[in-house]
């Protein structure tokens, strides 16, 4: 069973060089009291003058100079017909000034009340962002030099942050998002400016001076965590803010209560989420009336609570060494509930063949492998890039996107859309690009992507059927045993079947066996913003970037940050569990666009970003309001799901300036419900408005101490990034005439002297001529291995072959044993050369004496159209006829169920129909030139049996039938085409051709209708 790291293990495992892993809030720091200077009194005097002028002077000036601008009585209809004079404009302007003054006066009253009370966050006056910010600064400067400086901390801590829209200060916003990352306010608190720090330190010193005597006398006080009110949840920051005068003193409360057993049996551990009903021992200077309770003086609570406080008081003393007691709820791991706790998992079944590093299983089984640090860009594992091997979901997405790109290029080539690219052969990668492709084939976990997508869509469909909204999901854990755990922001009731409640009410779990039974659901992707960050033990964490209530910051060396950003961007652009999204890259990634041109866009700088995202933020707020939705999640279920509410994820690798950081924090304040996520790279650790802070180390560790995370980071270093992009750019159908020519990777000697020693028939049923049938138990496996090698004459990496035959992993000795049996089965050529050899890169290759009918088909077509057939019509006709005779059906038509799953990564299913169609079209053209329409029709019908969806074949069949001058036959063919088209109707080009060849075809359609 995987275990979450405890604080002691974490600290012991980090070397001195890894000091950044240590949370900055581990121990209280001494407070430096700053004395008030002459400048403070000057600022206070100026603030008083400005406040007096704005609050009192403005209305007096208006009353004296203009007077009351509104009419004294109700205006008549003739008022609308009066001439508009200068006085009219002055009155309108005066009304506007009066309204602005009233709004500012309200802001002053709100800020003064909050500053003097010292409790909570100042209320927000609607539509008064700049006015309230000015009022706050003036009130703070005025009261800072007064005796109530300590009580000003809550109000002053938000200086410098705008209140545009629904934004609340970062700390308050964080406190309203319980569950997974409930203490993200600890990170956001660091954004308070110097003035807040000075006021807080002064208040803390005063409070300690007042309470020192009681603390010395041993008057221990306790606080009971309050239940949530609406979306507001209690937190250590707020407890310290209310009862110690400074929220930053939450560290003292934490140290007093760390690892002590709570009434429910669980414990407070490092960066842990507090629960309602827990008891907190408070420092001796705590204040707050009945909320701070002592065991013997708590008359306002029940006897049960008094007993709980008394029992808790006995656990003091050496509690810091780790209290005993069994952990309740979901705390079976023994470390309490961390903010991102590793979910409890059932022990994974022992596989029949254990996985070893030599050939790791794709998907969850590879999760525990160590990622290569970004600095080691050339890092390899057994000849292949480790970064891609350890990223199964990313590899599956890239592989699927690459296949789609290559298929698109094939169709462009077949239609002659791009000159110089005509043909069915994609470019064969070499060097780093070849290694990257092999790593994708080995590391990809398409089953994991499929199950994740179906599970999430199935959950959305089930909730919609029950008229329930989608819960806010902060993260997903994919366990090594295939189970999926969703971590919710807050409890959302009982999950729909077959989902179950996990280790507590904030976890929903789906077993792999239940996920396997899910079918494709016609619903929008509910959580398209999930993206892999790395692994802990054998579980993979996917963070939901669009659900973050603010910014996510990533610190570390530039190269390491770039590797994380590239991995996140690549997975978001190609993942299989989202429908649509926009990914905006700022400060990096202009070369990543080829991965998904429809999803990725690149902006040059912050000004472009602010202009773009400000407009989109306003648009999304308006759209949600008009649709009556609280957030994008409610728009992804129910009748309005057709709108999709696609996410917009912004990745900023560039370090923002202080001013840009504040603007960015303001922009992201309401991003969580709008479906907009921000990941920002920073050189330091303090970013205003950062809800979650992470750090990437040079050793490939992704750390988030306040969230309880220490992951093996998922990276895409620069070298692998370039190799992956090269695969996509080489397959781009728009590259133009400079692309590769239509030359097959392997040409067969089609003369009588070129008869092969081993001949495999792949097009149709699988047959092998020239070899004895191997042992029955291993025959299917050897046939599958030979088919893979025949389809890749350029060579196959041994790890690619092993991962194709054993998708869930295999040991190196089992793989080598198979290769020896395959060598023995294929034998040697007469000169003693093994028919299965290896090239200079270690890839497995077949000798030229081992040939497939697909090789022959390609060679015949190539010779007919680009070789000897170009200069000889007779040779061309014979070669094309021989090629078409080889086509006996689809590729590997009778392959056993459960085998040849690697074909999903291939594009041969698109290549073969195009090759057969091109052969049929060429042979039809050959016959029509001689006036042999019947022969042309025969060739086209033969090609249509393999490529029935190729519109070009139907067009040529119409022309060939028209050449027979048999009108009834042409009408019958047109009727057949119309019947095949179904409700969609005929394609426009087919309709145009029928209009030319058979003008009366529409009359037949009308009569049939």
Coordinates of C-alpha atoms in Angstrom, one line a residue, residues 204-214 285 287:
X204 CA 1.9 41.3 17.8
X205 CA 4.4 42.9 20.2
X206 CA 1.6 44.8 22.0
X207 CA -0.5 41.7 22.3
X208 CA 2.4 39.6 23.6
X209 CA 3.3 42.3 26.2
X210 CA -0.4 42.3 27.4
X211 CA -0.6 38.5 27.5
X212 CA 2.8 37.7 28.8
X213 CA 1.8 37.6 32.4
X214 CA -1.1 35.2 31.8
X285 CA -1.8 35.8 24.8
X287 CA -7.9 36.8 23.2

